[in-house]
Amino acid sequence: MSNDLRSWFVMFPNGMIPLVENWGKIHRSAVLLKSPSIDLHKASVDLPLICTPLRLSWLSRRSSQASYLISALPYIFSFIYIRLSEVLQCTSTSTLYIRISTSDYPSTGRSVLGPLVDLQSTSARMATNAMYLSVSTNPPSLSNSAMRRKVRSFTVRCSTGSASMGAAVPAPWKLADARLVLEDGSIWRAKSFGASGTQVGEVVFNTSLTGYQEILTDPSYAGQFVLMTNPHIGNTGVNIDDEESIQCFLAGLIIRSLSISTSNYRCTESLSDYLSKRNIMGIYDVDTRAITRRLREDGSLIGVLSTEESKTNEQLLEMSRTWNIVGVDLISSVSCKKPYEWVEKTGLEWDFNSKGRHDETFHVVAYDFGIKHNILRRLASYGCKITVVPSTWPASETLKMNPDGVLFSNGPGDPSAVPYAVETVKEIIGKVPVFGICMGHQLLGQALGGKTYKMKFGHHGGNHPVRNLRNGSVEISAQNHNYAVDPESLPYGVEVTHVNLNDGSCAGLAFPQQKLMSLQYHPEASPGPHDSDLGACYSLLCL
């Protein structure tokens, strides 16, 4: 199937169905069927589907694509049945009869323009930009046999079993009810899901193809709207196993298409329900490609997402221009409040490349600046005993624990906004082996005398190439940060071990004399590739 045809289709569990842009009219017309003055068992209504955006003109020229459309018709009807049965609140014994043609006959008496599909010749002909859907609980019929032959319309009986193919999540007839207002003055209309209200945050884009639940629960996204460049989100639902923290800290989720069905053996609830329960806002049916291009050209932008009609665009724009994420201590809002032992045991799914296991007497103290669960899982898979401490935990108390190593974790925001963490890192360096990831890497850079800076739009995704300068190898890494260490500001003796091949930014540091190592990416992945692993951290801590 060619790209131009595929672009107008969306995935359905058992096939492909065309996108329909005008569910609002279907909804309004279907409601008429529920009117007390209309006998549902006698009523039939023609519902116009405005299909100009679908570029139906290619059907007359490409017989192979027309044949594919014919094979997809059962799924088209099944989809229509599911949607109309929701509106009509049909019972399990209800049957809807559906007729599609390019004519609105017999409602207006206009001349017939031709059939949508000729089933006999397996070819398609289109003479208009409007399709007409006739829905009734009785089989529709044409009394004029000559007209019936000319129309060649066909009737499909949709059984209730079609509705079990997938659990519908969004309402296709829903009108745009949300606005995303960026500080550059642009306004983006969208449809909302999840929570309602008004929220402000920094808009960043993530290029990962999968792993949206891990992204939602990554504390490093605190204060940010995450825009997924992968267009179709929500098809696997959510589950209890893939969470990277006990709650969602991001400001909101921006996606192109919200999956109409959820299908995964581990799924426990839909993405929409998941966000609603956690009071996280989300929008879909927005041009994510255009927003991504804007962010790449202009850099990360502050935005306001709102479903409140009482707020004007001017008010939302003012909010976006007065709010700032630079210099804000976000770590204190995501860190644990008291120390705890990580007791979760890992299964085989986390056990890749975990060689040279150490007895659990090997003790690691992990500073929680927004630590992901998979970092702890990977350390546990090597047999480490892990004590997680808050971001404000004194260095003196950590040293009293006599750890074999200290891990400074990932976290959100500006490293310059947490000077207390930098002082803690300074007190620990040189006394025990230390390892830093993302925010921990930046704090180590500052503690060594270096400087950090805010990047134009940051790195967010699972496809960032990094070169190991020690051996020349290249790893595809998972990254999530808006700040970086300036390698030119580092003192003598500090080695830059890794660089990002996209922009040359510093991706790793080492100070062998102090038994120190750090990475600006996530070696534990989740989501992301497994080219890197915490084995480097484990080897360092075992020294």
CSV table of C-alpha atoms in Angstrom, one decimal, residues 59-398:
chain,number,residue,atom,x,y,z
A,59,LEU,CA,-9.9,5.8,-6.2
A,60,SER,CA,-10.8,6.3,-9.9
A,61,ARG,CA,-7.1,5.9,-11.0
A,62,ARG,CA,-5.7,3.1,-8.8
A,63,SER,CA,-7.5,-0.2,-9.0
A,64,SER,CA,-5.1,-1.9,-6.5
A,65,GLN,CA,-5.9,0.6,-3.9
A,66,ALA,CA,-9.6,0.3,-4.7
A,67,SER,CA,-9.4,-3.4,-4.2
A,68,TYR,CA,-7.7,-2.8,-0.8
A,69,LEU,CA,-10.5,-0.5,0.2
A,70,ILE,CA,-13.1,-3.2,-0.7
A,71,SER,CA,-11.3,-5.7,1.5
A,72,ALA,CA,-11.3,-3.1,4.3
A,73,LEU,CA,-15.1,-2.4,4.1
A,74,PRO,CA,-16.1,-4.9,6.8
A,75,TYR,CA,-13.9,-3.0,9.2
A,76,ILE,CA,-15.3,0.3,8.1
A,77,PHE,CA,-18.8,-0.9,8.9
A,78,SER,CA,-17.7,-2.4,12.1
A,79,PHE,CA,-16.2,0.9,13.2
A,80,ILE,CA,-19.3,2.8,12.2
A,81,TYR,CA,-21.5,0.4,14.1
A,82,ILE,CA,-19.4,0.7,17.2
A,83,ARG,CA,-19.7,4.5,17.1
A,84,LEU,CA,-23.4,4.7,16.3
A,85,SER,CA,-24.3,2.0,18.8
A,86,GLU,CA,-22.6,4.2,21.5
A,87,VAL,CA,-24.7,7.2,20.5
A,88,LEU,CA,-27.9,5.2,20.2
A,89,GLN,CA,-27.2,3.2,23.3
A,90,CYS,CA,-28.1,0.0,21.4
A,91,THR,CA,-28.7,-3.1,23.3
A,92,SER,CA,-26.8,-6.4,22.7
A,93,THR,CA,-29.6,-7.5,20.5
A,94,SER,CA,-29.7,-4.4,18.3
A,95,THR,CA,-28.8,-4.5,14.7
A,96,LEU,CA,-28.0,-1.5,12.6
A,97,TYR,CA,-28.2,-1.7,8.8
A,98,ILE,CA,-25.8,0.6,7.0
A,99,ARG,CA,-25.8,1.7,3.3
A,100,ILE,CA,-23.1,3.8,1.8
A,101,SER,CA,-23.3,5.4,-1.6
A,102,THR,CA,-22.2,8.6,-3.3
A,103,SER,CA,-25.8,9.7,-3.7
A,104,ASP,CA,-28.1,11.2,-1.1
A,105,TYR,CA,-31.0,9.4,-2.8
A,106,PRO,CA,-33.8,9.0,-1.7
A,107,SER,CA,-33.8,11.8,0.8
A,108,THR,CA,-33.6,14.8,-1.7
A,109,GLY,CA,-34.4,13.2,-5.0
A,110,ARG,CA,-31.3,14.5,-6.7
A,111,SER,CA,-29.8,12.5,-9.5
A,112,VAL,CA,-27.6,9.6,-8.6
A,113,LEU,CA,-23.9,10.3,-9.0
A,114,GLY,CA,-22.6,6.8,-9.0
A,115,PRO,CA,-21.7,4.1,-6.5
A,116,LEU,CA,-18.9,4.3,-4.1
A,117,VAL,CA,-17.7,0.8,-4.8
A,118,ASP,CA,-18.6,-1.6,-7.6
A,119,LEU,CA,-18.4,-5.0,-6.0
A,120,GLN,CA,-18.7,-6.8,-9.3
A,121,SER,CA,-15.7,-5.4,-11.0
A,122,THR,CA,-13.6,-4.7,-7.8
A,123,SER,CA,-13.0,-1.2,-8.9
A,124,ALA,CA,-13.9,2.1,-7.4
A,125,ARG,CA,-15.4,5.2,-9.0
A,126,MET,CA,-15.8,8.6,-7.3
A,127,ALA,CA,-17.8,11.4,-8.8
A,128,THR,CA,-18.3,13.5,-5.7
A,129,ASN,CA,-16.6,14.5,-2.5
A,130,ALA,CA,-19.5,13.4,-0.3
A,131,MET,CA,-20.4,10.0,0.9
A,132,TYR,CA,-23.8,9.2,2.4
A,133,LEU,CA,-24.4,6.8,5.2
A,134,SER,CA,-27.9,5.5,5.7
A,135,VAL,CA,-28.6,3.9,9.1
A,136,SER,CA,-31.7,2.0,10.2
A,137,THR,CA,-32.8,-0.9,12.4
A,138,ASN,CA,-34.7,-2.2,9.4
A,139,PRO,CA,-33.1,-3.2,6.1
A,140,PRO,CA,-33.2,-0.2,3.8
A,141,SER,CA,-34.8,-0.8,0.4
A,142,LEU,CA,-35.2,1.0,-2.9
A,143,SER,CA,-38.7,0.6,-4.4
A,144,ASN,CA,-37.6,1.6,-7.9
A,145,SER,CA,-35.8,-1.4,-9.3
A,146,ALA,CA,-34.3,0.6,-12.2
A,147,MET,CA,-33.0,3.1,-9.7
A,148,ARG,CA,-31.7,0.3,-7.5
A,149,ARG,CA,-29.7,-1.1,-10.5
A,150,LYS,CA,-28.3,2.4,-11.2
A,151,VAL,CA,-27.3,3.0,-7.6
A,152,ARG,CA,-25.9,-0.4,-6.9
A,153,SER,CA,-26.0,0.4,-3.3
A,154,PHE,CA,-25.4,-2.5,-0.9
A,155,THR,CA,-26.4,-3.2,2.7
A,156,VAL,CA,-24.2,-4.6,5.4
A,157,ARG,CA,-25.6,-6.1,8.6
A,158,CYS,CA,-23.3,-5.3,11.5
A,159,SER,CA,-23.5,-7.7,14.4
A,160,THR,CA,-22.8,-6.6,18.0
A,161,GLY,CA,-19.8,-8.9,18.1
A,162,SER,CA,-17.9,-6.2,16.1
A,163,ALA,CA,-17.8,-4.0,19.2
A,164,SER,CA,-15.6,-6.4,21.1
A,165,MET,CA,-12.7,-5.9,18.8
A,166,GLY,CA,-11.4,-3.0,20.8
A,167,ALA,CA,-12.3,-0.8,23.7
A,168,ALA,CA,-13.1,2.7,22.3
A,169,VAL,CA,-11.2,5.4,24.2
A,170,PRO,CA,-11.7,8.8,22.5
A,171,ALA,CA,-15.0,10.1,21.1
A,172,PRO,CA,-14.5,10.8,17.4
A,173,TRP,CA,-17.3,13.3,17.3
A,174,LYS,CA,-15.8,15.3,20.1
A,175,LEU,CA,-15.1,18.9,19.1
A,176,ALA,CA,-11.9,20.8,19.9
A,177,ASP,CA,-12.3,21.9,23.5
A,178,ALA,CA,-8.7,22.7,24.5
A,179,ARG,CA,-6.1,25.3,23.7
A,180,LEU,CA,-2.3,25.2,23.8
A,181,VAL,CA,-1.0,28.8,23.9
A,182,LEU,CA,2.7,29.2,23.4
A,183,GLU,CA,4.8,32.2,24.6
A,184,ASP,CA,5.5,33.1,20.9
A,185,GLY,CA,1.8,33.9,20.5
A,186,SER,CA,0.8,30.8,18.5
A,187,ILE,CA,-2.5,29.2,19.5
A,188,TRP,CA,-3.2,25.5,18.9
A,189,ARG,CA,-6.7,24.1,19.1
A,190,ALA,CA,-7.0,20.4,20.2
A,191,LYS,CA,-9.2,17.9,21.9
A,192,SER,CA,-8.7,17.1,25.5
A,193,PHE,CA,-8.3,13.8,27.4
A,194,GLY,CA,-7.3,13.1,31.0
A,195,ALA,CA,-7.8,15.9,33.4
A,196,SER,CA,-9.4,19.3,32.8
A,197,GLY,CA,-8.4,22.8,33.8
A,198,THR,CA,-5.4,25.1,33.1
A,199,GLN,CA,-1.8,24.1,33.4
A,200,VAL,CA,1.5,25.9,32.5
A,201,GLY,CA,4.8,24.3,31.6
A,202,GLU,CA,7.7,24.1,29.3
A,203,VAL,CA,7.0,22.3,26.0
A,204,VAL,CA,9.6,19.7,24.9
A,205,PHE,CA,9.4,17.0,22.3
A,206,ASN,CA,10.3,13.3,22.7
A,207,THR,CA,11.3,11.2,19.7
A,208,SER,CA,10.8,7.8,21.3
A,209,LEU,CA,8.6,5.4,19.3
A,210,THR,CA,7.5,3.4,22.4
A,211,GLY,CA,7.5,3.7,26.2
A,212,TYR,CA,5.0,6.5,26.7
A,213,GLN,CA,4.1,5.1,30.2
A,214,GLU,CA,7.8,5.2,31.3
A,215,ILE,CA,8.0,8.8,30.0
A,216,LEU,CA,4.8,9.8,31.8
A,217,THR,CA,6.3,8.6,35.1
A,218,ASP,CA,9.8,9.8,34.7
A,219,PRO,CA,10.3,12.5,37.4
A,220,SER,CA,12.8,14.3,35.1
A,221,TYR,CA,9.8,15.7,33.1
A,222,ALA,CA,8.4,17.7,36.1
A,223,GLY,CA,7.1,21.0,35.0
A,224,GLN,CA,7.1,20.1,31.3
A,225,PHE,CA,4.6,19.3,28.6
A,226,VAL,CA,5.9,16.3,26.7
A,227,LEU,CA,5.0,16.2,23.0
A,228,MET,CA,5.4,12.8,21.4
A,229,THR,CA,6.6,12.9,17.8
A,230,ASN,CA,5.4,9.4,17.2
A,231,PRO,CA,1.8,10.1,16.1
A,232,HIS,CA,-0.2,7.2,17.5
A,233,ILE,CA,-0.2,6.9,21.3
A,234,GLY,CA,-2.2,4.8,23.7
A,235,ASN,CA,-2.6,1.5,21.8
A,236,THR,CA,-1.1,-0.6,24.5
A,237,GLY,CA,-2.8,1.1,27.4
A,238,VAL,CA,-1.0,1.2,30.8
A,239,ASN,CA,0.0,-1.3,33.4
A,240,ILE,CA,1.6,-1.5,36.8
A,241,ASP,CA,4.9,-2.9,35.7
A,242,ASP,CA,6.2,-0.1,33.5
A,243,GLU,CA,6.0,2.8,35.9
A,244,GLU,CA,9.3,4.7,36.7
A,245,SER,CA,8.0,6.4,39.8
A,246,ILE,CA,4.9,6.2,42.0
A,247,GLN,CA,3.2,9.1,40.3
A,248,CYS,CA,3.3,11.4,37.2
A,249,PHE,CA,5.1,14.7,37.6
A,250,LEU,CA,4.9,16.1,34.1
A,251,ALA,CA,2.6,19.0,33.3
A,252,GLY,CA,0.8,17.4,30.4
A,253,LEU,CA,0.9,15.2,27.4
A,254,ILE,CA,0.6,16.3,23.7
A,255,ILE,CA,0.0,13.7,21.0
A,256,ARG,CA,-1.3,13.6,17.4
A,257,SER,CA,-3.6,10.7,17.6
A,258,LEU,CA,-5.2,9.0,20.7
A,259,SER,CA,-5.7,5.3,20.0
A,260,ILE,CA,-9.3,4.3,19.8
A,261,SER,CA,-8.6,0.8,21.1
A,262,THR,CA,-6.4,-0.7,23.8
A,263,SER,CA,-4.8,-4.1,23.2
A,264,ASN,CA,-2.0,-5.6,25.3
A,265,TYR,CA,-2.0,-8.6,27.5
A,266,ARG,CA,-0.6,-6.5,30.4
A,267,CYS,CA,-3.0,-3.6,30.0
A,268,THR,CA,-5.0,-2.7,33.2
A,269,GLU,CA,-6.6,0.6,32.0
A,270,SER,CA,-6.6,3.1,29.1
A,271,LEU,CA,-4.2,6.0,28.8
A,272,SER,CA,-7.1,8.5,29.2
A,273,ASP,CA,-8.3,6.9,32.4
A,274,TYR,CA,-4.8,6.7,33.7
A,275,LEU,CA,-4.2,10.4,33.2
A,276,SER,CA,-7.6,11.3,34.7
A,277,LYS,CA,-6.9,9.5,37.9
A,278,ARG,CA,-3.6,11.3,38.3
A,279,ASN,CA,-4.9,14.7,37.4
A,280,ILE,CA,-2.7,15.1,34.3
A,281,MET,CA,-3.9,17.0,31.3
A,282,GLY,CA,-3.6,15.7,27.7
A,283,ILE,CA,-4.5,16.8,24.2
A,284,TYR,CA,-4.8,15.1,20.9
A,285,ASP,CA,-5.7,16.0,17.3
A,286,VAL,CA,-3.1,18.7,17.2
A,287,ASP,CA,-0.4,19.2,14.6
A,288,THR,CA,2.6,17.8,16.5
A,289,ARG,CA,4.9,18.0,13.5
A,290,ALA,CA,4.4,21.7,13.2
A,291,ILE,CA,4.9,22.3,16.9
A,292,THR,CA,8.1,20.1,16.8
A,293,ARG,CA,9.5,22.2,13.9
A,294,ARG,CA,8.7,25.4,15.8
A,295,LEU,CA,10.6,24.0,18.9
A,296,ARG,CA,13.6,23.0,16.8
A,297,GLU,CA,13.8,26.4,15.2
A,298,ASP,CA,13.0,28.6,18.2
A,299,GLY,CA,14.0,26.3,21.1
A,300,SER,CA,11.8,25.1,24.0
A,301,LEU,CA,8.8,27.3,24.7
A,302,ILE,CA,6.7,27.9,27.7
A,303,GLY,CA,3.0,27.0,27.0
A,304,VAL,CA,-0.3,27.0,28.8
A,305,LEU,CA,-2.8,24.2,28.2
A,306,SER,CA,-6.4,25.0,29.1
A,307,THR,CA,-9.9,23.5,28.7
A,308,GLU,CA,-11.5,26.5,30.5
A,309,GLU,CA,-13.6,28.6,28.1
A,310,SER,CA,-13.7,31.5,30.6
A,311,LYS,CA,-10.0,32.2,30.1
A,312,THR,CA,-9.2,34.3,27.1
A,313,ASN,CA,-6.3,33.7,24.7
A,314,GLU,CA,-4.7,36.9,26.0
A,315,GLN,CA,-4.9,35.7,29.6
A,316,LEU,CA,-3.3,32.4,28.7
A,317,LEU,CA,-0.6,34.1,26.6
A,318,GLU,CA,0.2,36.4,29.6
A,319,MET,CA,0.6,33.3,31.8
A,320,SER,CA,3.0,31.7,29.4
A,321,ARG,CA,5.2,34.8,29.2
A,322,THR,CA,5.4,35.4,33.0
A,323,TRP,CA,6.1,31.8,34.0
A,324,ASN,CA,9.8,30.6,34.0
A,325,ILE,CA,11.3,27.2,34.7
A,326,VAL,CA,15.0,28.5,34.8
A,327,GLY,CA,16.3,28.7,38.4
A,328,VAL,CA,13.4,26.8,39.9
A,329,ASP,CA,14.1,24.0,42.3
A,330,LEU,CA,12.1,21.1,40.9
A,331,ILE,CA,14.1,18.4,42.6
A,332,SER,CA,12.5,19.0,46.0
A,333,SER,CA,9.1,18.3,44.6
A,334,VAL,CA,10.0,14.9,43.2
A,335,SER,CA,12.5,13.6,45.7
A,336,CYS,CA,11.6,11.1,48.5
A,337,LYS,CA,11.1,12.6,52.0
A,338,LYS,CA,13.0,10.0,54.0
A,339,PRO,CA,15.5,7.2,53.3
A,340,TYR,CA,14.3,3.8,52.4
A,341,GLU,CA,15.7,0.4,51.3
A,342,TRP,CA,14.9,-0.7,47.7
A,343,VAL,CA,13.6,-4.2,48.2
A,344,GLU,CA,12.0,-5.0,44.8
A,345,LYS,CA,13.6,-8.1,43.4
A,346,THR,CA,14.1,-8.2,39.6
A,347,GLY,CA,12.8,-10.9,37.3
A,348,LEU,CA,14.4,-12.3,34.2
A,349,GLU,CA,13.1,-9.4,32.1
A,350,TRP,CA,15.5,-7.1,33.8
A,351,ASP,CA,18.4,-9.6,33.8
A,352,PHE,CA,20.1,-8.9,30.5
A,353,ASN,CA,23.9,-8.9,30.6
A,354,SER,CA,23.9,-9.0,34.4
A,355,LYS,CA,27.2,-10.9,34.7
A,356,GLY,CA,29.6,-11.1,37.6
A,357,ARG,CA,26.9,-10.7,40.3
A,358,HIS,CA,28.1,-9.4,43.6
A,359,ASP,CA,26.7,-10.6,47.0
A,360,GLU,CA,24.1,-8.2,48.4
A,361,THR,CA,26.7,-7.0,51.0
A,362,PHE,CA,27.8,-4.5,48.3
A,363,HIS,CA,26.1,-1.3,49.5
A,364,VAL,CA,25.1,1.6,47.3
A,365,VAL,CA,23.6,4.9,48.5
A,366,ALA,CA,21.4,6.5,45.8
A,367,TYR,CA,20.6,10.2,46.1
A,368,ASP,CA,17.0,10.7,44.8
A,369,PHE,CA,16.9,13.8,42.7
A,370,GLY,CA,14.1,12.2,40.8
A,371,ILE,CA,15.4,8.6,40.4
A,372,LYS,CA,13.8,6.2,38.0
A,373,HIS,CA,12.8,2.8,39.2
A,374,ASN,CA,14.8,1.0,36.5
A,375,ILE,CA,18.0,2.5,37.7
A,376,LEU,CA,17.3,0.7,41.0
A,377,ARG,CA,16.2,-2.4,39.3
A,378,ARG,CA,19.4,-2.6,37.3
A,379,LEU,CA,21.6,-2.1,40.4
A,380,ALA,CA,19.5,-4.8,42.2
A,381,SER,CA,20.0,-7.2,39.3
A,382,TYR,CA,23.8,-7.0,40.0
A,383,GLY,CA,23.1,-7.9,43.6
A,384,CYS,CA,23.6,-4.5,45.2
A,385,LYS,CA,22.0,-3.5,48.5
A,386,ILE,CA,20.5,-0.1,47.8
A,387,THR,CA,19.6,2.7,50.2
A,388,VAL,CA,17.7,5.6,48.6
A,389,VAL,CA,18.1,9.0,50.4
A,390,PRO,CA,16.4,12.4,49.8
A,391,SER,CA,18.1,15.1,47.8
A,392,THR,CA,18.7,17.1,51.0
A,393,TRP,CA,20.3,14.2,52.9
A,394,PRO,CA,23.5,15.4,54.5
A,395,ALA,CA,26.8,14.0,53.1
A,396,SER,CA,28.0,13.3,56.7
A,397,GLU,CA,25.0,11.0,57.2
A,398,THR,CA,25.8,9.2,54.0
